[in-house]
CSV table of C-alpha atoms and ligand atoms in Angstrom, one decimal:
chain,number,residue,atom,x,y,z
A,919,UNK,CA,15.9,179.1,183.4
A,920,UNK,CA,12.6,180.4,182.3
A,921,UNK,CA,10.1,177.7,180.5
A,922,UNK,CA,8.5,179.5,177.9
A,923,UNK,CA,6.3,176.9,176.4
A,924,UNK,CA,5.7,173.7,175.1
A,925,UNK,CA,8.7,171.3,173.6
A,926,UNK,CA,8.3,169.2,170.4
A,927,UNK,CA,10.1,166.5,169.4
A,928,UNK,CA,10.8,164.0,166.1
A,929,UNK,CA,12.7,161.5,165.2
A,930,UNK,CA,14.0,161.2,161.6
A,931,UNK,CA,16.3,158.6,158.8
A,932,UNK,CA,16.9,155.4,159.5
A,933,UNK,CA,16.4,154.7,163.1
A,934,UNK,CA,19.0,152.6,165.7
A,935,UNK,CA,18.9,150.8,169.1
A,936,UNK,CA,19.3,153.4,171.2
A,937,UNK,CA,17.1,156.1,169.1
A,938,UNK,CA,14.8,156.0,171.8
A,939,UNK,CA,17.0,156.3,174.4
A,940,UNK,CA,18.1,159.9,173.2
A,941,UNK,CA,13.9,160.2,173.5
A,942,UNK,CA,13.5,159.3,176.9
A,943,UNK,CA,16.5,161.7,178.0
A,944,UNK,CA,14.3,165.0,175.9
A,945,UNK,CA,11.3,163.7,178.0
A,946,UNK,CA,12.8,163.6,181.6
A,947,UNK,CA,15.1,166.7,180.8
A,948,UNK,CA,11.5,168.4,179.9
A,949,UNK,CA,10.0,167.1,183.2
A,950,UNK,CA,12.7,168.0,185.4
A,951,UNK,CA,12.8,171.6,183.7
A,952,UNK,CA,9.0,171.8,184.7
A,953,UNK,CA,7.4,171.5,180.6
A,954,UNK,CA,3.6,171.4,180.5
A,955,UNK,CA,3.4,169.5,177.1
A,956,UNK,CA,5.8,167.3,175.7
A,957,UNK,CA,5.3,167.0,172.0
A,958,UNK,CA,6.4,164.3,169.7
A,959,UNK,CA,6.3,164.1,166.0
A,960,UNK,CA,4.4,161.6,165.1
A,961,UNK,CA,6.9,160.5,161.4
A,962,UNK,CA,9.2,163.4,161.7
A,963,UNK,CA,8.6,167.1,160.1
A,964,UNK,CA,6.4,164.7,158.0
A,965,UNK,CA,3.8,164.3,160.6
A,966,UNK,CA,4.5,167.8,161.7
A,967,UNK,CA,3.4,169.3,158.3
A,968,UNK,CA,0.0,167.4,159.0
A,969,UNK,CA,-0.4,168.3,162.3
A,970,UNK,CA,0.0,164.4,163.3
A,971,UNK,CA,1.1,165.2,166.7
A,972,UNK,CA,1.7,162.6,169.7
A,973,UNK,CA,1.1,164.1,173.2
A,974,UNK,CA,3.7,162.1,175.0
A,975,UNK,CA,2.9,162.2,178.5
A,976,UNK,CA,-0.5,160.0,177.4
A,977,UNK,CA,1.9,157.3,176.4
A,978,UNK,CA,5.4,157.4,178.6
A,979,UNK,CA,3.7,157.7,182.1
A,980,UNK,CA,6.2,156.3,184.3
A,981,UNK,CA,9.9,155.0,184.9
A,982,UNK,CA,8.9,151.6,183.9
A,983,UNK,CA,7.6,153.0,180.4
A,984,UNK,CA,10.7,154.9,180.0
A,985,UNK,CA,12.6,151.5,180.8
A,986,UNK,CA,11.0,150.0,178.1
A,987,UNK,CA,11.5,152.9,175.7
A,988,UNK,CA,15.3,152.6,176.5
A,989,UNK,CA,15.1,149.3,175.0
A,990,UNK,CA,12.8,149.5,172.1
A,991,UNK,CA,14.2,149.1,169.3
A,992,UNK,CA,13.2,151.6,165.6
A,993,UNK,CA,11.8,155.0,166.0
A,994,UNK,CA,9.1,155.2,169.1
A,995,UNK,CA,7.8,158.2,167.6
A,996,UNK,CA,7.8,156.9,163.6
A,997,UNK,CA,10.5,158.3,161.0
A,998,UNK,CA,10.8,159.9,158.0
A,999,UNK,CA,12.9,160.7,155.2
A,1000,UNK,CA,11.4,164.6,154.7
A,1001,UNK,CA,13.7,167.2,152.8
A,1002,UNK,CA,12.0,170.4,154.0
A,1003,UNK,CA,12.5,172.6,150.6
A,1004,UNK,CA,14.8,175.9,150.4
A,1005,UNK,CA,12.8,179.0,152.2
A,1006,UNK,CA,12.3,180.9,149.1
A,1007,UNK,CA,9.4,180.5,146.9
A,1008,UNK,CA,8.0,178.1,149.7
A,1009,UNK,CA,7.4,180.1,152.9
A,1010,UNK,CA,3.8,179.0,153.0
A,1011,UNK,CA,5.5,175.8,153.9
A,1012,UNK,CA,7.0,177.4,156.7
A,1013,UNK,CA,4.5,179.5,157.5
A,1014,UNK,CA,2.3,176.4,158.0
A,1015,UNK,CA,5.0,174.8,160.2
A,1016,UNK,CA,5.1,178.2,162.1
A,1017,UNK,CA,1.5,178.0,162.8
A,1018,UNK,CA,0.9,174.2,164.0
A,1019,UNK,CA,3.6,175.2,166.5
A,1020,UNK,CA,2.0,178.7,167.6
A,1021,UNK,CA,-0.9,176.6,167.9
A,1022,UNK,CA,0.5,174.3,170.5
A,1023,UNK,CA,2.5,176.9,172.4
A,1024,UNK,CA,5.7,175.0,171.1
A,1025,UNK,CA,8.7,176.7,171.9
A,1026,UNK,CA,11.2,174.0,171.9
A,1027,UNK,CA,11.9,171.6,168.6
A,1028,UNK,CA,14.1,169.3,168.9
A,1029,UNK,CA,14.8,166.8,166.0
A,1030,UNK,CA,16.7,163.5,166.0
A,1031,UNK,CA,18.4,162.1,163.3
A,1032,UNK,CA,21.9,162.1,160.8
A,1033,UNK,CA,23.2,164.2,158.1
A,1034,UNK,CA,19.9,164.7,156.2
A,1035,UNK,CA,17.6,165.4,159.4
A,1036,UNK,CA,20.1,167.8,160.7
A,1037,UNK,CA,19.1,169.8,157.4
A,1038,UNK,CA,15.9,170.0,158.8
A,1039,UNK,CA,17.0,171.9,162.2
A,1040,UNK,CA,18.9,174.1,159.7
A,1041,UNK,CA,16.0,175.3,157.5
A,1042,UNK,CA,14.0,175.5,160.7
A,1043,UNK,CA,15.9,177.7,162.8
A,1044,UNK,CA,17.3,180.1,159.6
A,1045,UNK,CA,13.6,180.4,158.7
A,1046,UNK,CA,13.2,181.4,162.6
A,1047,UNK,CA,16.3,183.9,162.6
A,1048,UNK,CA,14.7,185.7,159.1
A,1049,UNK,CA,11.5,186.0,160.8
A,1050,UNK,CA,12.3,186.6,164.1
A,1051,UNK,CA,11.0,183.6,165.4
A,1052,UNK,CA,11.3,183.0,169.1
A,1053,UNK,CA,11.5,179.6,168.7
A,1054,UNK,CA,14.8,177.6,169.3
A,1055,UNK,CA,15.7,174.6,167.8
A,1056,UNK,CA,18.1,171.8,168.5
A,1057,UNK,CA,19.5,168.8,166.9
A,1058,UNK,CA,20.0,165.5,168.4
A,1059,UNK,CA,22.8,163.2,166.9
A,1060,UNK,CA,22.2,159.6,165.7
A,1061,UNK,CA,23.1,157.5,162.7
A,1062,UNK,CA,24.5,153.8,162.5
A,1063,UNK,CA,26.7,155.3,159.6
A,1064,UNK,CA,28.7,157.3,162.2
A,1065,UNK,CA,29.4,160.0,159.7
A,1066,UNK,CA,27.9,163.0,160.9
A,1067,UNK,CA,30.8,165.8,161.1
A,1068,UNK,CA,32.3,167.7,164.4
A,1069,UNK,CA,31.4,164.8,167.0
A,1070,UNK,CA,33.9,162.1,167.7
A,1071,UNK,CA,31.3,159.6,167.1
A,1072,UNK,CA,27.1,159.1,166.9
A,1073,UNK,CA,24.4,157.5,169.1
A,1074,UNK,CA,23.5,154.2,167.1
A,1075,UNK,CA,26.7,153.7,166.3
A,1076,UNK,CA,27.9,152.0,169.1
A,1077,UNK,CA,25.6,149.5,169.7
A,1078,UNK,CA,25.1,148.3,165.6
A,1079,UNK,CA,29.5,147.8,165.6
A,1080,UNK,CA,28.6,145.9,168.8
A,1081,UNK,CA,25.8,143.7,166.2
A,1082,UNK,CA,28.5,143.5,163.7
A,1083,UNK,CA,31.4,142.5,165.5
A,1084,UNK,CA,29.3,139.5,167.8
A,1085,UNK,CA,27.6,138.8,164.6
A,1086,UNK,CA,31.3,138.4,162.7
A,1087,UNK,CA,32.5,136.2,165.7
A,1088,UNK,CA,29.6,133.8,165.1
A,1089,UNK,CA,29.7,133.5,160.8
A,1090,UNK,CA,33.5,132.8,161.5
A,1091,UNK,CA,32.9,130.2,163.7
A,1092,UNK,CA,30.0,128.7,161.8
A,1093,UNK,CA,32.1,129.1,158.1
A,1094,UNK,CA,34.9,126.9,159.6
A,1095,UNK,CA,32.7,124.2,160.7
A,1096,UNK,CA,33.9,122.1,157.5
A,1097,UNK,CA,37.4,122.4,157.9
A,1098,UNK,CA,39.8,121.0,155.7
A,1099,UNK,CA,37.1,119.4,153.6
A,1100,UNK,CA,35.7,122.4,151.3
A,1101,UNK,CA,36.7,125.9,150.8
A,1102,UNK,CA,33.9,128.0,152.2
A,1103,UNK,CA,33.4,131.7,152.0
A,1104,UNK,CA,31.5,134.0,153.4
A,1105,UNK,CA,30.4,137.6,152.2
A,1106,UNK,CA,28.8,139.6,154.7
A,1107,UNK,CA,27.2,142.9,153.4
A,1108,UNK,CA,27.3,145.9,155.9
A,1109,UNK,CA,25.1,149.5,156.0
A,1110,UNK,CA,26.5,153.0,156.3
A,1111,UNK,CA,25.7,154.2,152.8
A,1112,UNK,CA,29.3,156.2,151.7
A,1113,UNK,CA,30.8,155.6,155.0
A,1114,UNK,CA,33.1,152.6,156.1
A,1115,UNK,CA,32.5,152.9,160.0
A,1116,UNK,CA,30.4,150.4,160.4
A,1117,UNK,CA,31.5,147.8,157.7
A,1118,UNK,CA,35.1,148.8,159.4
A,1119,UNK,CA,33.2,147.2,163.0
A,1120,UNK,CA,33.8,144.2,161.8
A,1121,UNK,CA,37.3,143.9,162.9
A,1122,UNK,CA,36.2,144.4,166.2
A,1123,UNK,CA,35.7,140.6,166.0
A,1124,UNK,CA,38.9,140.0,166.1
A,1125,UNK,CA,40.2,138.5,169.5
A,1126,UNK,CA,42.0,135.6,171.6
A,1127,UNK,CA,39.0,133.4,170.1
A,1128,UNK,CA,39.1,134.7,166.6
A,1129,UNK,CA,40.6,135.9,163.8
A,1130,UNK,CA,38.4,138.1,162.5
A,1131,UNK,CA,37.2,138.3,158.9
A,1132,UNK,CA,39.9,138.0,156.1
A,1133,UNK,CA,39.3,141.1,154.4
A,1134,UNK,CA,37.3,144.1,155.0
A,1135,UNK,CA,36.0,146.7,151.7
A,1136,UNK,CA,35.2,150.2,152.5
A,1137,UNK,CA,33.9,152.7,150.2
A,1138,UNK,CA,36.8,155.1,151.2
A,1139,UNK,CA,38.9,152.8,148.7
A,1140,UNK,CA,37.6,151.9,145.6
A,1141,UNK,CA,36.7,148.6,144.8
A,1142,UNK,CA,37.7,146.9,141.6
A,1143,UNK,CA,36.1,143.7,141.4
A,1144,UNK,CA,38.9,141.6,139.1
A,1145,UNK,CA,41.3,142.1,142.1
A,1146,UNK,CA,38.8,141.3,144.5
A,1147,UNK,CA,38.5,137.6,142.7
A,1148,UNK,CA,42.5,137.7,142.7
A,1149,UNK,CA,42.8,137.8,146.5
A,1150,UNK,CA,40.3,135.3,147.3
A,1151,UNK,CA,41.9,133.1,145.3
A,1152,UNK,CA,45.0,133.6,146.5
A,1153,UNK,CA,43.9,133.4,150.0
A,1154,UNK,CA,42.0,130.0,148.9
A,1155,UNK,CA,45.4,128.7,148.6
A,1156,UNK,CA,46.2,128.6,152.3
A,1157,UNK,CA,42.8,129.2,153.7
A,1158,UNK,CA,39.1,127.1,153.6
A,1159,UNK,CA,37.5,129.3,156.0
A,1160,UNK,CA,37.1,132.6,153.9
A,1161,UNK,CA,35.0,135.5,155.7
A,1162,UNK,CA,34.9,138.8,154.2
A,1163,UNK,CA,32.7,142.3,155.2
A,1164,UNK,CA,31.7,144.5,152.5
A,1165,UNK,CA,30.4,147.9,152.4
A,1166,UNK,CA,26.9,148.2,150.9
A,1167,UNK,CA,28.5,151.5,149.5
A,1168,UNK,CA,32.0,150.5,148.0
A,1169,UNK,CA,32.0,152.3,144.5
A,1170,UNK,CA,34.3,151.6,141.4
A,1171,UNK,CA,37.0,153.3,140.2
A,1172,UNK,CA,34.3,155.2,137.9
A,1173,UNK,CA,32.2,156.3,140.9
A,1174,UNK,CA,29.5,153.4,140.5
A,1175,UNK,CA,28.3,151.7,143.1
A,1176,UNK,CA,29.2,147.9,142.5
A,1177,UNK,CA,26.0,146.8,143.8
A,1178,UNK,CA,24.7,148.4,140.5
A,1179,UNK,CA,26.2,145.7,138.7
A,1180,UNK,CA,23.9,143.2,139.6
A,1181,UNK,CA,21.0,145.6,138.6
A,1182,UNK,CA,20.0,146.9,142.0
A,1183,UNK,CA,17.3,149.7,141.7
A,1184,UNK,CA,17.7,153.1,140.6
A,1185,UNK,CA,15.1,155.0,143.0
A,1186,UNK,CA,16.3,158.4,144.7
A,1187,UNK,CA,15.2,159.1,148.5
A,1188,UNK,CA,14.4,163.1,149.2
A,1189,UNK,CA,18.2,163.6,149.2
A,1190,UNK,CA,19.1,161.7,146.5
A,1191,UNK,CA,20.4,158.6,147.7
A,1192,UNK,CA,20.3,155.2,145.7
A,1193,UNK,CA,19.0,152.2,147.7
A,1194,UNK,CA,22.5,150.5,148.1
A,1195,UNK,CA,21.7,146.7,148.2
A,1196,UNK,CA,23.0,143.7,146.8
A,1197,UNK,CA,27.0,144.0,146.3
A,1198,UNK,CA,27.3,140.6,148.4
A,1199,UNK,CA,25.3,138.6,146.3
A,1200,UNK,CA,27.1,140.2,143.3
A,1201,UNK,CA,30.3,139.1,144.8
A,1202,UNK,CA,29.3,135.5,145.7
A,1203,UNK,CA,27.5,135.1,142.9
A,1204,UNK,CA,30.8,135.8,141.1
A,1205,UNK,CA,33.1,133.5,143.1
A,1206,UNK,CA,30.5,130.8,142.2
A,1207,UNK,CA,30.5,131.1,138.7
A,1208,UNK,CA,34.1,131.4,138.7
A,1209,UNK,CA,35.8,128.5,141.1
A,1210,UNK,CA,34.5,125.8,142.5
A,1211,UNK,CA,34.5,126.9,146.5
A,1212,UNK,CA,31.5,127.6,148.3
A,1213,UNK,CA,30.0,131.2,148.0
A,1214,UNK,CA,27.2,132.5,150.3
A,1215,UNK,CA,26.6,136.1,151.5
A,1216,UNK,CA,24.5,137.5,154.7
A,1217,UNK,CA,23.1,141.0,154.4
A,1218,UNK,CA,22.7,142.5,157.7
A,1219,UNK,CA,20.2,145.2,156.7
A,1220,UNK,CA,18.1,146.0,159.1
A,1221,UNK,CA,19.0,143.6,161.4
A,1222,UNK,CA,21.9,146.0,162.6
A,1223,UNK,CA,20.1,148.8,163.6
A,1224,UNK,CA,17.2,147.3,165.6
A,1225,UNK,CA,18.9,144.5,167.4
A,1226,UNK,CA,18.1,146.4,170.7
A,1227,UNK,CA,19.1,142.6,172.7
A,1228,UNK,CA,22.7,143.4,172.3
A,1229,UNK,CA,22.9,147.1,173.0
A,1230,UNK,CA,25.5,149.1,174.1
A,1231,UNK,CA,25.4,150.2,177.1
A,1232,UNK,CA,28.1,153.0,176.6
A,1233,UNK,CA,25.8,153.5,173.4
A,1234,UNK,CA,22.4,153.7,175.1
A,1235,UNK,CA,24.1,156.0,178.1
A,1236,UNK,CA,24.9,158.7,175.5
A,1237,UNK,CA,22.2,158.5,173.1
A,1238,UNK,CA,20.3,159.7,176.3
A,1239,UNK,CA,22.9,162.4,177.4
A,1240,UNK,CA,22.7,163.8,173.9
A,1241,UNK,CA,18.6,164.0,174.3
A,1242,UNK,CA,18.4,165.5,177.8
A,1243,UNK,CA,21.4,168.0,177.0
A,1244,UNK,CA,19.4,169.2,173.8
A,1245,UNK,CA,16.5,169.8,175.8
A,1246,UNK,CA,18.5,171.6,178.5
A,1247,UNK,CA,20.4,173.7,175.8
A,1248,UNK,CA,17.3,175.0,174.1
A,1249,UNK,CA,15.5,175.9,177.3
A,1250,UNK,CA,18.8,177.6,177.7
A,1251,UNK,CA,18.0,179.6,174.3
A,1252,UNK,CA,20.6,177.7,172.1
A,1253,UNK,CA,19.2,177.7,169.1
A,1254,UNK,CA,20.7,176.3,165.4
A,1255,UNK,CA,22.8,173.9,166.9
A,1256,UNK,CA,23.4,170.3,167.4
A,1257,UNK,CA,24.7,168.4,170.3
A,1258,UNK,CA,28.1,166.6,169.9
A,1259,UNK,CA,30.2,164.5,171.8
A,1260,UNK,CA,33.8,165.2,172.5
A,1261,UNK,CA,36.2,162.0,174.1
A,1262,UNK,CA,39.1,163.2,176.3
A,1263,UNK,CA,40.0,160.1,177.1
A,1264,UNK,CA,39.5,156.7,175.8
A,1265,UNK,CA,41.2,154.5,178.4
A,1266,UNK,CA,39.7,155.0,180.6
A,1267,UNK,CA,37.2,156.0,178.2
A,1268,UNK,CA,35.8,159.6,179.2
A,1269,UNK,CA,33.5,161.7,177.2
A,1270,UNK,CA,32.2,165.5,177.6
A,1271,UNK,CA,28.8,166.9,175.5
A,1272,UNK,CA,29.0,170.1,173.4
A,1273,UNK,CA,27.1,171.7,170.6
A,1274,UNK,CA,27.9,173.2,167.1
A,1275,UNK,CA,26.3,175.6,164.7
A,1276,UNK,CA,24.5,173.4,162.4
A,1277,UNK,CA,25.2,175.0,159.5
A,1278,UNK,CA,28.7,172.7,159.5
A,1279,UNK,CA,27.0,169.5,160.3
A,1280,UNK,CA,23.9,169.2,158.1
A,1281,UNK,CA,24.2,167.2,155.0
A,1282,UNK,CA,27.9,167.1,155.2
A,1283,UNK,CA,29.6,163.1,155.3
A,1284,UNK,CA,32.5,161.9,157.8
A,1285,UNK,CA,34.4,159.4,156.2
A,1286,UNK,CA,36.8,156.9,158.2
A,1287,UNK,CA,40.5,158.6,158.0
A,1288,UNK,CA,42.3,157.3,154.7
A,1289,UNK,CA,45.1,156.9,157.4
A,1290,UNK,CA,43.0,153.6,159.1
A,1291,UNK,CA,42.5,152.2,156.1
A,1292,UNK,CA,45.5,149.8,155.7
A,1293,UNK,CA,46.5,146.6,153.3
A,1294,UNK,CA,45.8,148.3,149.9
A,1295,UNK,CA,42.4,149.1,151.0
A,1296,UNK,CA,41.2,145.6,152.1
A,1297,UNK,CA,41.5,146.2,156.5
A,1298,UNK,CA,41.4,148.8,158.9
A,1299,UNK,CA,44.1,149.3,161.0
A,1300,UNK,CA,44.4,149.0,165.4
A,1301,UNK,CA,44.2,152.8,165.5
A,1302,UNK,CA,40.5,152.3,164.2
A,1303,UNK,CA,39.9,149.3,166.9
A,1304,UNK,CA,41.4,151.8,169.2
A,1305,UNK,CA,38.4,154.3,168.5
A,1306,UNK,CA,35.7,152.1,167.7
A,1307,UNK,CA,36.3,149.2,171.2
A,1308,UNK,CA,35.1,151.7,174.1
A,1309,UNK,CA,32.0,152.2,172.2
A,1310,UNK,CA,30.6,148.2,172.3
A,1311,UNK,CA,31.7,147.9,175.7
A,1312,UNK,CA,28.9,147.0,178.0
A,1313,UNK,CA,25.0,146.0,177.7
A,1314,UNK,CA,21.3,146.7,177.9
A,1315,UNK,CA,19.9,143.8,179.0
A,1316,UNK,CA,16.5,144.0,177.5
A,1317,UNK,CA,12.9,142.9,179.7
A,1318,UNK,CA,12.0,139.2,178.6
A,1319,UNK,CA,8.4,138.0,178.5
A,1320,UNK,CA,7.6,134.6,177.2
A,1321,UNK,CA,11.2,134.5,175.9
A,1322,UNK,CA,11.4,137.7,174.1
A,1323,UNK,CA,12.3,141.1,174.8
A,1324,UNK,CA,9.7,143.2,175.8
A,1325,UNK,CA,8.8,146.4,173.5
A,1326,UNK,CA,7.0,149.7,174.2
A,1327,UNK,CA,4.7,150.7,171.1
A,1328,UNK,CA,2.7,153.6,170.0
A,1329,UNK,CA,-0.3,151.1,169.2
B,1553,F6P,O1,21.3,156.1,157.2
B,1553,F6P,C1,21.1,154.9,157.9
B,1553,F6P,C2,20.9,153.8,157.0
B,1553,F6P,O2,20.6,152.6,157.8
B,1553,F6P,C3,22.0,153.5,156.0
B,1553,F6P,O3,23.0,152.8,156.6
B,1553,F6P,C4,21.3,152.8,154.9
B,1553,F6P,O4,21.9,152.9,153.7
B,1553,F6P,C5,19.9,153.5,154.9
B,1553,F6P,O5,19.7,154.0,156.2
B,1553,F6P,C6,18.8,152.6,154.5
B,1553,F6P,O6,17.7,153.5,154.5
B,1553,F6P,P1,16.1,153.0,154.5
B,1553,F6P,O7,15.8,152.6,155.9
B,1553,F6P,O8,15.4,154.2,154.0
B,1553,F6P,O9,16.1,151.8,153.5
């Protein structure tokens, strides 16, 4: 294998735990194949396009550094949320990108990120292939929505169902501290966008010690709010404890988002997305006008994706593999692709890397199976607790100084 140059590397969307794992796997896969200069973006193809450019082995040194970044939580690196535009009409874009990396002797670009950022890799390595660009590029998987196409499941993932479902068991026990002397219910708002994986984490709670929440909403199903209120009132009838997860994406039968009913904001990111926030305050907000129970919710926001002190450890092991592998594939030559991970066995639990042509994967949404969706669109069924368990299992402890975990930073 014949180093040609320089490596790159970004990290883009919203970040995870484990982000930085797949970061410290592209740097030790570029010091074991003998790279000069590792690269990072500093805020994605953003940062690129201004020639903000981190060299990285001025700020990982050593295996204790790369200890830490394994367990530093957000983007190391800095995000963004960057659509590069289409290649025609705007090559001086691209020919500006071309140049910052002919500049640095980049030959490798490897980009982090979900749906959107694998667009990025797209644009990038077409622009390459019409140009004949010697370039390759390489995406690397990760999104706590788990719904990026042709991989069984994404780095991030893992470790924010492993936030949700502790997270669950705790509200449950705290909601029934009152017993039989109120009825007290619980909405707990979840991320994933138009997704249901994670919300669908929440039944992961579910155990010997607990019974896991009472409903779960998924945007798979659509959500009408009249028999929402229904159920809960029927469930009021046996129940005082009431815990139910929501999707911060469950639409109506119309295609609105509900969360749009209690006036949430009407901004667009670069790819069109709404901010989706608010649908469990709608929803308590509504139980409280109309009974007499209790009604709080929780919104997890980002609190799911940057608890790095309960990672997984399954999670953090493959956000790395997927890193080092992307490395190793482009010094290969692979080019256009992104890494994916394929599971031949889940008990024992057994997984196996691959790649595929980008062009499938970017901006195209996984949604959970309508098959796993069960109870007329309130729960998820054991074949998704099936999937989902072997990805929680086992943690990263974190370094503790003065009683918090320890972080690396860029500052
Ligand atoms: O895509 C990951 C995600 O965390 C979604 O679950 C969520 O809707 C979105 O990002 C929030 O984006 P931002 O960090 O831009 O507010």
């Amino acid at each position: 294998m014949a180093i040609k140059g320089n490596i790159i590397v970004g990290q883009s969307g919203g970040p995870t735990a484990v982000i930085n794992s797949s970061l410290a796997g592209v740097i030790e896969a570029a010091k074991d194949a003998g790279v000069k200069k590792i690269y990072g973006m500093h805020n994605g193809i953003e940062g690129l396009l201004k020639e903000d450019i981190i060299d990285l082995n001025d700020h990982i040194k050593d295996a204790q550094d790369l200890a830490l970044l394994r367990r530093t939580p957000s983007a190391f690196l800095g995000s963004c949320r960057y659509k590069l535009p289409v290649i025609e009409g705007n090559e001086e874009v691209y020919e500006k990108l071309f140049a910052i990396l002919e500049k640095y002797n980049i030959q490798y670009l490897l980009y982090n990120g979900g749906n959107d950022s694998m667009d990025t890799v797209k644009m990038l390595s077409d622009y390459a292939s019409l140009h004949n660009k010697p370039q390759k590029f390489m995406g690397i998987p990760k999104t706590i929505d788990n719904d990026l196409p042709m991989t069984d499941h994404c780095p991030g993932f893992g470790s924010a169902a492993k936030y949700i479902a502790a997270s669950m068991k705790e509200i449950i026990r705290d909601n029934a501290v009152y017993g039989e002397t109120r009825t007290n219910i619980c909405i707990v708002e979840i991320m994933g966008r138009h997704a249901g994986w994670l919300t669908a984490a929440a039944a992961l709670s579910k155990g010997p010690d607990c019974c896991g929440p009472d409903m779960i909403y998924l945007p798979e199903a659509p959500f009408d709010p009249e028999d929402f209120m229904k159920r809960v009132k029927e469930l009021a009838k046996t129940k005082k404890s009431i815990v139910i997860a929501v999707s911060e994406g469950v639409k109506l039968a119309d295609g609105r988002f509900v969360c749009e009913l209690s006036g949430g904001s009407d901004k667009l990111d670069a790819f069109g997305h709404k901010q989706l926030s608010g649908v469990g305050t709608y929803l308590a907000q509504r139980i409280t006008a109309e009974t007499e129970f209790k009604a709080r919710s929780i919104e997890f926001s980002t609190l799911q994706r940057c608890a790095a002190h309960l990672t997984s450890l399954t999670d953090a092991d493959e956000a790395y593999g997927v890193g080092y592998l992307a490395a190793q594939k482009a010094f290969e030559g692979c080019t256009g692709m992104m890494v994916t991970i394929q599971v031949t066995s889940r008990k024992p639990y057994i997984v196996e890397y691959s790649q595929f042509d980008i062009h499938e994967i970017a901006n195209v949404e996984r949604k959970i199976p309508q098959k796993w969706i069960i109870n007329d669109g309130t729960y998820v069924s054991d074949e998704f607790v099936k999937y989902a368990r072997p990805l929680i299992i086992g943690e990263l402890q974190p370094h503790f100084a003065g009683g918090v975990p320890v972080h690396i930073t860029l500052e």
